[in-house]
PDB file of C-alpha atoms and ligand atoms in Angstrom:
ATOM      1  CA  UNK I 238       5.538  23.234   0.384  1.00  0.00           C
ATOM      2  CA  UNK I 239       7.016  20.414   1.897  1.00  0.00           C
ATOM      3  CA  UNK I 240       3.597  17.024   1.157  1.00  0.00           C
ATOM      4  CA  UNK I 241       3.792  13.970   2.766  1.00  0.00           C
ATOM      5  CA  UNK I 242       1.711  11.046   1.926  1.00  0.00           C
ATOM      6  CA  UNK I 243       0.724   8.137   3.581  1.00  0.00           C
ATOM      7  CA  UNK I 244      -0.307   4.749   1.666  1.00  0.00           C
ATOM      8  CA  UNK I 245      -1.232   2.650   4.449  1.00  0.00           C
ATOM      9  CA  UNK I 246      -1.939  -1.328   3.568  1.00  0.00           C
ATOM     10  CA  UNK I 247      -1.412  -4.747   4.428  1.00  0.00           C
ATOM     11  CA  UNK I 248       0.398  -5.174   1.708  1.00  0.00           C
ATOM     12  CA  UNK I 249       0.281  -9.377   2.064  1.00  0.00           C
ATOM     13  CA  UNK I 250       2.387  -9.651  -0.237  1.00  0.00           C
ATOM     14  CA  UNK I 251       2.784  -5.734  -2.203  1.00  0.00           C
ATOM     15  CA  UNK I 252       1.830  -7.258  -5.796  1.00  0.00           C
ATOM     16  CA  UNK I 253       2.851  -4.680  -9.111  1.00  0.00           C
ATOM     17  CA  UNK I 254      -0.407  -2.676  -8.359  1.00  0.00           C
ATOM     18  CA  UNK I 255       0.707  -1.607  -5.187  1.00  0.00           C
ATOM     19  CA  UNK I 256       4.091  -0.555  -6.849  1.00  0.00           C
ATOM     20  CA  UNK I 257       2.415   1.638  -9.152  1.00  0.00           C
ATOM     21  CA  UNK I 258       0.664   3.458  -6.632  1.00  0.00           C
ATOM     22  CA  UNK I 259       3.562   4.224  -4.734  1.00  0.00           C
ATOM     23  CA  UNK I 260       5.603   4.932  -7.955  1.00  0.00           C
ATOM     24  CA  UNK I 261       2.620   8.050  -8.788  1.00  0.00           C
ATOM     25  CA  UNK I 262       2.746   9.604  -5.322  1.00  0.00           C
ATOM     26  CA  UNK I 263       6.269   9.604  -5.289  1.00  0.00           C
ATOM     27  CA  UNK I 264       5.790  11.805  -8.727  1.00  0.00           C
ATOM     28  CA  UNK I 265       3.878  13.958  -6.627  1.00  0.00           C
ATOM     29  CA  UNK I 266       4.013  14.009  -3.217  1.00  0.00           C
ATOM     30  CA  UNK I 267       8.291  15.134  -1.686  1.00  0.00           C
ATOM     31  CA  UNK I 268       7.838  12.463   0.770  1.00  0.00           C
ATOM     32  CA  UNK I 269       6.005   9.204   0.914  1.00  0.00           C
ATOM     33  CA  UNK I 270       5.265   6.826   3.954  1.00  0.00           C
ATOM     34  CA  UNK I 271       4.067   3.461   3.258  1.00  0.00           C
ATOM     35  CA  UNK I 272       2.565   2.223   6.473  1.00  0.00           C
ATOM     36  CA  UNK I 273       2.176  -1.432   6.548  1.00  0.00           C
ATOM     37  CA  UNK I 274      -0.879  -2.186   9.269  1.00  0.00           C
ATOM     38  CA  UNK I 275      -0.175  -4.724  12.094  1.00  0.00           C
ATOM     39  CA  UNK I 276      -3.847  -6.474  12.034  1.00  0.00           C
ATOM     40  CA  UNK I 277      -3.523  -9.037  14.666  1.00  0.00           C
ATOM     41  CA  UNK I 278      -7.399 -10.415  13.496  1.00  0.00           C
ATOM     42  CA  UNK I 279      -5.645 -11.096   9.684  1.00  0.00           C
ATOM     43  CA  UNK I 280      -3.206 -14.141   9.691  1.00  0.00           C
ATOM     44  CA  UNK I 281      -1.066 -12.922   6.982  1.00  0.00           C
ATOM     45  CA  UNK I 282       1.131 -15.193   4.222  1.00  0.00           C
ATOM     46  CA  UNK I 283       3.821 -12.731   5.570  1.00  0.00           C
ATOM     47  CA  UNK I 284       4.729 -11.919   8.721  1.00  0.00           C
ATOM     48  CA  UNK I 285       5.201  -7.689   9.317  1.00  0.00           C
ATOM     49  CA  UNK I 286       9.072  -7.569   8.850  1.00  0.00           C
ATOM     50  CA  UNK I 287       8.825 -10.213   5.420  1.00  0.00           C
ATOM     51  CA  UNK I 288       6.223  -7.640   4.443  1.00  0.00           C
ATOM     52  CA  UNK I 289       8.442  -4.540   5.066  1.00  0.00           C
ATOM     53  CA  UNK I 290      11.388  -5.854   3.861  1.00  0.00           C
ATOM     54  CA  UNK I 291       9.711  -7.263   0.693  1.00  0.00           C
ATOM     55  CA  UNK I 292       8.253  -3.768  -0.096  1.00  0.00           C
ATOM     56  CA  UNK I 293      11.709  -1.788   0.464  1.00  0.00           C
ATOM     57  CA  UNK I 294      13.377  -3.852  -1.934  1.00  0.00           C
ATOM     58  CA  UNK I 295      10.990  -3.857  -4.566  1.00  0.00           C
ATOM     59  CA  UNK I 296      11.111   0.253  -3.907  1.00  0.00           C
ATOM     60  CA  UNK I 297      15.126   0.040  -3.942  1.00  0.00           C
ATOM     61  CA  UNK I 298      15.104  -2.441  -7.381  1.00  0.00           C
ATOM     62  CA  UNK I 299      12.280  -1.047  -9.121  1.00  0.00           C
ATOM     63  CA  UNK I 300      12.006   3.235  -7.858  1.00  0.00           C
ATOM     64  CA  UNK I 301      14.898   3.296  -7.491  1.00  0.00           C
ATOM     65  CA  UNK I 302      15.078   7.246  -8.251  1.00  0.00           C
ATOM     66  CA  UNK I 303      12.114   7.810  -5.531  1.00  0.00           C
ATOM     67  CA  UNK I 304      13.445   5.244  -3.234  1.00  0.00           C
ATOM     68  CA  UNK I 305      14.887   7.955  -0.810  1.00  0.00           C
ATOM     69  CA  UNK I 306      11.966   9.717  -0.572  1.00  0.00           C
ATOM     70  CA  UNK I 307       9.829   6.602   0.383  1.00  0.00           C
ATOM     71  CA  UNK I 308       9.647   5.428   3.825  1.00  0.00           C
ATOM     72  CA  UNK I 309       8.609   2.038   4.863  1.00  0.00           C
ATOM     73  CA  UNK I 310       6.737   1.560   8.340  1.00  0.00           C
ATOM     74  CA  UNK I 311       4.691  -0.417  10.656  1.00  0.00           C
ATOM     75  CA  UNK I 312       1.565   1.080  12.459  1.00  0.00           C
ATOM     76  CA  UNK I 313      -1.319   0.007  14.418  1.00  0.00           C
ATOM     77  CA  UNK I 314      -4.313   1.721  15.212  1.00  0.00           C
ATOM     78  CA  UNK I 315      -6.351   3.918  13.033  1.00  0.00           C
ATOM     79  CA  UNK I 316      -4.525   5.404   9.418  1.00  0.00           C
ATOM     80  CA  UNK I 317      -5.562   8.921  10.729  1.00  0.00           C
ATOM     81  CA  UNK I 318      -3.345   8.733  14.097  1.00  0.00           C
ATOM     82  CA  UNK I 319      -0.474   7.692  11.905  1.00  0.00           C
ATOM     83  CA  UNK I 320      -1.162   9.862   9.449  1.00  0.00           C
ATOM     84  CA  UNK I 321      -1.041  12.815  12.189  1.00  0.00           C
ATOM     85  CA  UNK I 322       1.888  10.921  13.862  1.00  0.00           C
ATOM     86  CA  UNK I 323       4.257  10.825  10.448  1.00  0.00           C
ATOM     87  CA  UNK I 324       2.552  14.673   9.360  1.00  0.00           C
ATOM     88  CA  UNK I 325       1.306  13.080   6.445  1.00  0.00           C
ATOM     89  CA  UNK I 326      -1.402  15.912   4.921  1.00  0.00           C
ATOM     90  CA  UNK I 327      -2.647  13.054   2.267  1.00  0.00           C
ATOM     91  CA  UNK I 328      -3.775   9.460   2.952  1.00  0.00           C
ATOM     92  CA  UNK I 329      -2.894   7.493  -0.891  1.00  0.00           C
ATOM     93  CA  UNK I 330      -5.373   4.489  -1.808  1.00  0.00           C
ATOM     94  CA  UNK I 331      -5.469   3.248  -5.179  1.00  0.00           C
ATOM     95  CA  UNK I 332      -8.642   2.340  -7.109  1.00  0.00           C
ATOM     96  CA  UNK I 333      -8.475  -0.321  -9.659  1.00  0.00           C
ATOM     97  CA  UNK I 334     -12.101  -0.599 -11.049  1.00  0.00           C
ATOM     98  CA  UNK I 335     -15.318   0.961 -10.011  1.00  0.00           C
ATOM     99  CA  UNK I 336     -15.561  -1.922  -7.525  1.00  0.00           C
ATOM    100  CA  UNK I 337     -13.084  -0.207  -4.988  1.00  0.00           C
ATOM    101  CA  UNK I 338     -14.861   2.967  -5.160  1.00  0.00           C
ATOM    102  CA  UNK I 339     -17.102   2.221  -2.595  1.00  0.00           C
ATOM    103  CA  UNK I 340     -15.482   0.830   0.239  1.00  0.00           C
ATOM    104  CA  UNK I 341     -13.019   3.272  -0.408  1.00  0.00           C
ATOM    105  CA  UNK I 342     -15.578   6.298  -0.490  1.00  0.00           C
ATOM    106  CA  UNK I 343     -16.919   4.795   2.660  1.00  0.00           C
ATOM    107  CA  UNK I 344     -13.301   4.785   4.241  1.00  0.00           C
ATOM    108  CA  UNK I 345     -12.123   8.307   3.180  1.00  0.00           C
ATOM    109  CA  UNK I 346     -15.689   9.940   4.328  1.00  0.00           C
ATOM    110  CA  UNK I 347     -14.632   8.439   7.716  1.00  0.00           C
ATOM    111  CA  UNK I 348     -11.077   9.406   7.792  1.00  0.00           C
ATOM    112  CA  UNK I 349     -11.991  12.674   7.413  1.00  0.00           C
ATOM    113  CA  UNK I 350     -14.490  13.007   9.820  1.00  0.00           C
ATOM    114  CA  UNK I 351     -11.829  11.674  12.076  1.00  0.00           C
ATOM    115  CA  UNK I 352      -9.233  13.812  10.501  1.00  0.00           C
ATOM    116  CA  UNK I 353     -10.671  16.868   8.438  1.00  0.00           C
ATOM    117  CA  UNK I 354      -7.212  18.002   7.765  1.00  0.00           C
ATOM    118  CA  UNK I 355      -6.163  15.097   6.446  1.00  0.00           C
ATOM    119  CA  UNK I 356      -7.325  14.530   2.662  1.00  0.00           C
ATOM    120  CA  UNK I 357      -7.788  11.136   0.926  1.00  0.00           C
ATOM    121  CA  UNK I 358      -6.326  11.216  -2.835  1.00  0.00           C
ATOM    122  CA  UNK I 359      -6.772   7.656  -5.420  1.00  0.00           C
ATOM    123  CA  UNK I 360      -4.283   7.075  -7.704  1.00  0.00           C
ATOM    124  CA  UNK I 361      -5.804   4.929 -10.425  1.00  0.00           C
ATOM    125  CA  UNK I 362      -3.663   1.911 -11.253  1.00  0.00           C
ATOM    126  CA  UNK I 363      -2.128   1.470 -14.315  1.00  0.00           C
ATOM    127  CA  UNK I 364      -4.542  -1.064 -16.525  1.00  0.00           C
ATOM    128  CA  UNK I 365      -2.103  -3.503 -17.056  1.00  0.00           C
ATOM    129  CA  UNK I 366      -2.155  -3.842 -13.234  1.00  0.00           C
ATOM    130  CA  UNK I 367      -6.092  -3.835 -12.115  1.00  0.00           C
ATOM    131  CA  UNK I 368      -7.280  -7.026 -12.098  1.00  0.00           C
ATOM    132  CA  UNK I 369      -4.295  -7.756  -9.321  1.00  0.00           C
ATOM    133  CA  UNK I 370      -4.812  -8.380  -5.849  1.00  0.00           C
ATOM    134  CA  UNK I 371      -3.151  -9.837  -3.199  1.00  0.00           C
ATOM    135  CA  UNK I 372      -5.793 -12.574  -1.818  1.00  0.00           C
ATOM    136  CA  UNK I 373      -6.029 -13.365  -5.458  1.00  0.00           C
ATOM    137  CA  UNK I 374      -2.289 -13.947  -5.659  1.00  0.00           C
ATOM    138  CA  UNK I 375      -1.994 -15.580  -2.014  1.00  0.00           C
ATOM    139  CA  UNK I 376      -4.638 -18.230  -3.610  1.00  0.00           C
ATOM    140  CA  UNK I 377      -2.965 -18.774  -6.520  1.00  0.00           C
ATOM    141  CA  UNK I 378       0.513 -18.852  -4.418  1.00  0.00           C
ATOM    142  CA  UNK I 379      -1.350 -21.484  -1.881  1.00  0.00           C
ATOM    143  CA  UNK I 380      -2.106 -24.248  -4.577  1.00  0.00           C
ATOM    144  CA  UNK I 381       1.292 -23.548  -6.997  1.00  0.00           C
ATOM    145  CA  UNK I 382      -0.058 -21.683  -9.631  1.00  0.00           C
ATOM    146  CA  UNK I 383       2.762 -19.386 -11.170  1.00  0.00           C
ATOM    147  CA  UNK I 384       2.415 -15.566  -9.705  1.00  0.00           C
ATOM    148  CA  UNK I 385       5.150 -14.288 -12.334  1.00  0.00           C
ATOM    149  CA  UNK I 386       4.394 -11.342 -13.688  1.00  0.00           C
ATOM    150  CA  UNK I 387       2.013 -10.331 -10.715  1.00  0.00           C
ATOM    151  CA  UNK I 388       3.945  -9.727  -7.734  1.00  0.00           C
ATOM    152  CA  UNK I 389       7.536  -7.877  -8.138  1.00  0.00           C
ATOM    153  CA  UNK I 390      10.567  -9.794  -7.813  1.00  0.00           C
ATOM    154  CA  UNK I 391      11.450  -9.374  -4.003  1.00  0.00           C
ATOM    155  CA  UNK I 392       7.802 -10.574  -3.636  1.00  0.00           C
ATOM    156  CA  UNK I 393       8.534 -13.340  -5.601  1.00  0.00           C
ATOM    157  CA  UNK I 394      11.580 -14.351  -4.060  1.00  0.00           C
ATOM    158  CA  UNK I 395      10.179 -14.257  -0.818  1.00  0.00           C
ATOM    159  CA  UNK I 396       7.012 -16.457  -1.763  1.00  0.00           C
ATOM    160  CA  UNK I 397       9.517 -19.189  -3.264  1.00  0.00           C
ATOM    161  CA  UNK I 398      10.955 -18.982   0.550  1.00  0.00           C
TER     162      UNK I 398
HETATM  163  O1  PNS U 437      -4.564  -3.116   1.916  1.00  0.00           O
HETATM  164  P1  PNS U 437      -5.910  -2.960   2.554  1.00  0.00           P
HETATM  165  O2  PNS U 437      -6.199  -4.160   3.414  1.00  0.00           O
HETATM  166  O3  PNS U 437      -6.975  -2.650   1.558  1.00  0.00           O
HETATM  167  O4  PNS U 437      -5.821  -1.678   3.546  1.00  0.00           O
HETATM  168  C1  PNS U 437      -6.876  -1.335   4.407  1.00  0.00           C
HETATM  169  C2  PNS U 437      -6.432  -0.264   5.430  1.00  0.00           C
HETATM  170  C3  PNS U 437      -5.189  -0.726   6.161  1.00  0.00           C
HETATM  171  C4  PNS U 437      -6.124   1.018   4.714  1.00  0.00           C
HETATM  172  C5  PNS U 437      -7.613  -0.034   6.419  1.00  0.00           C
HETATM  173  O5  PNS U 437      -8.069  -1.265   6.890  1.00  0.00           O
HETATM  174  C6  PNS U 437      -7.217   0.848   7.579  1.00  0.00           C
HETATM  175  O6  PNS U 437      -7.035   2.038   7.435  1.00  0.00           O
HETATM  176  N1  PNS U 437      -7.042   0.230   8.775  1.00  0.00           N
HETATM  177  C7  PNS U 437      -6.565   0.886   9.975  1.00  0.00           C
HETATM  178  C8  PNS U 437      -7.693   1.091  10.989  1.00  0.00           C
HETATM  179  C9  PNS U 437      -8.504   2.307  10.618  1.00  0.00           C
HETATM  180  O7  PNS U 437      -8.016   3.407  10.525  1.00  0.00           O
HETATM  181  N2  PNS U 437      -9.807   2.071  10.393  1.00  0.00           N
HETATM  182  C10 PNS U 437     -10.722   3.094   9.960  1.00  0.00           C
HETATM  183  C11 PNS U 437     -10.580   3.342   8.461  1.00  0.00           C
HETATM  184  S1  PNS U 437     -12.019   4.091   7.851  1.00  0.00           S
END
């Protein structure tokens, strides 16, 4: 059987948590589609092509064994619709803590009520990785703290402009 994923995110900037969730799908899904959402109410740090760009090098530098098997995409409009559009059987989220479960609950209830034939599966992020997120970085970013260690290098690069 032939599984493709979708991880769909805004990935503002993709941060080492992010990475590791793409990293475990690519262990088991054959084909992976990260779909980077155009959210014209957000005002991102990045703009959509820093954001895909950023992501498919840190895939190339740091999966590189998956990387071929990992696509990186724009989308708009509901996750289902691109999930259906891409013939992506999975939607990937990650859950960090028990603080995610929630929304996240909440989100994959209404996915597949949109979508019953598309499934919702959580990868839970590595430990060294949960207490990572991007608004947390972006703020830390904004007033010059240091983001090493948090965000992987083409992220980093990117950031220092
Ligand atoms: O990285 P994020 O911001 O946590 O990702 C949230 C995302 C993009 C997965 C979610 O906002 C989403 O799916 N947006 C697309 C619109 C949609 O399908 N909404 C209904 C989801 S229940």
């Amino acid at each position: 059987m032939t599984a493709r994923a979708l991880y769909p995110g805004s990935f503002d900037p993709i941060t080492f948590g992010h990475l590791d969730v793409i990293g475990r799908a690519a262990g088991v899904f054959e084909r992976v589609t990260v779909g980077v959402l155009i959210n014209p109410r957000k005002n991102p740090m990045l703009n959509l092509q820093e954001r895909i760009d950023t992501i498919r090098e840190a895939i190339d530098e740091q999966l590189s064994e998956s990387s071929p098997r990992i696509d990186v995409a724009a989308f708009d409009g509901l996750t289902v619709d691109y999930a259906r559009q891409v013939g992506a059987g999975f939607i990937v989220r990650g859950l960090r803590a028990v603080s995610d479960f929630e929304s996240e609950l909440q989100m994959a209830h209404t996915n597949r009520k949109l979508a019953p034939e598309v499934d919702t599966v959580f990868f839970m992020t590595a430990l060294e990785h949960a207490y990572l997120s991007s608004s947390l970085v972006k703020e830390i970013a904004a007033f010059g703290g240091d983001v090493t260690g948090m965000l992987p290098a083409a992220a980093l690069r990117r950031l220092e402009g």
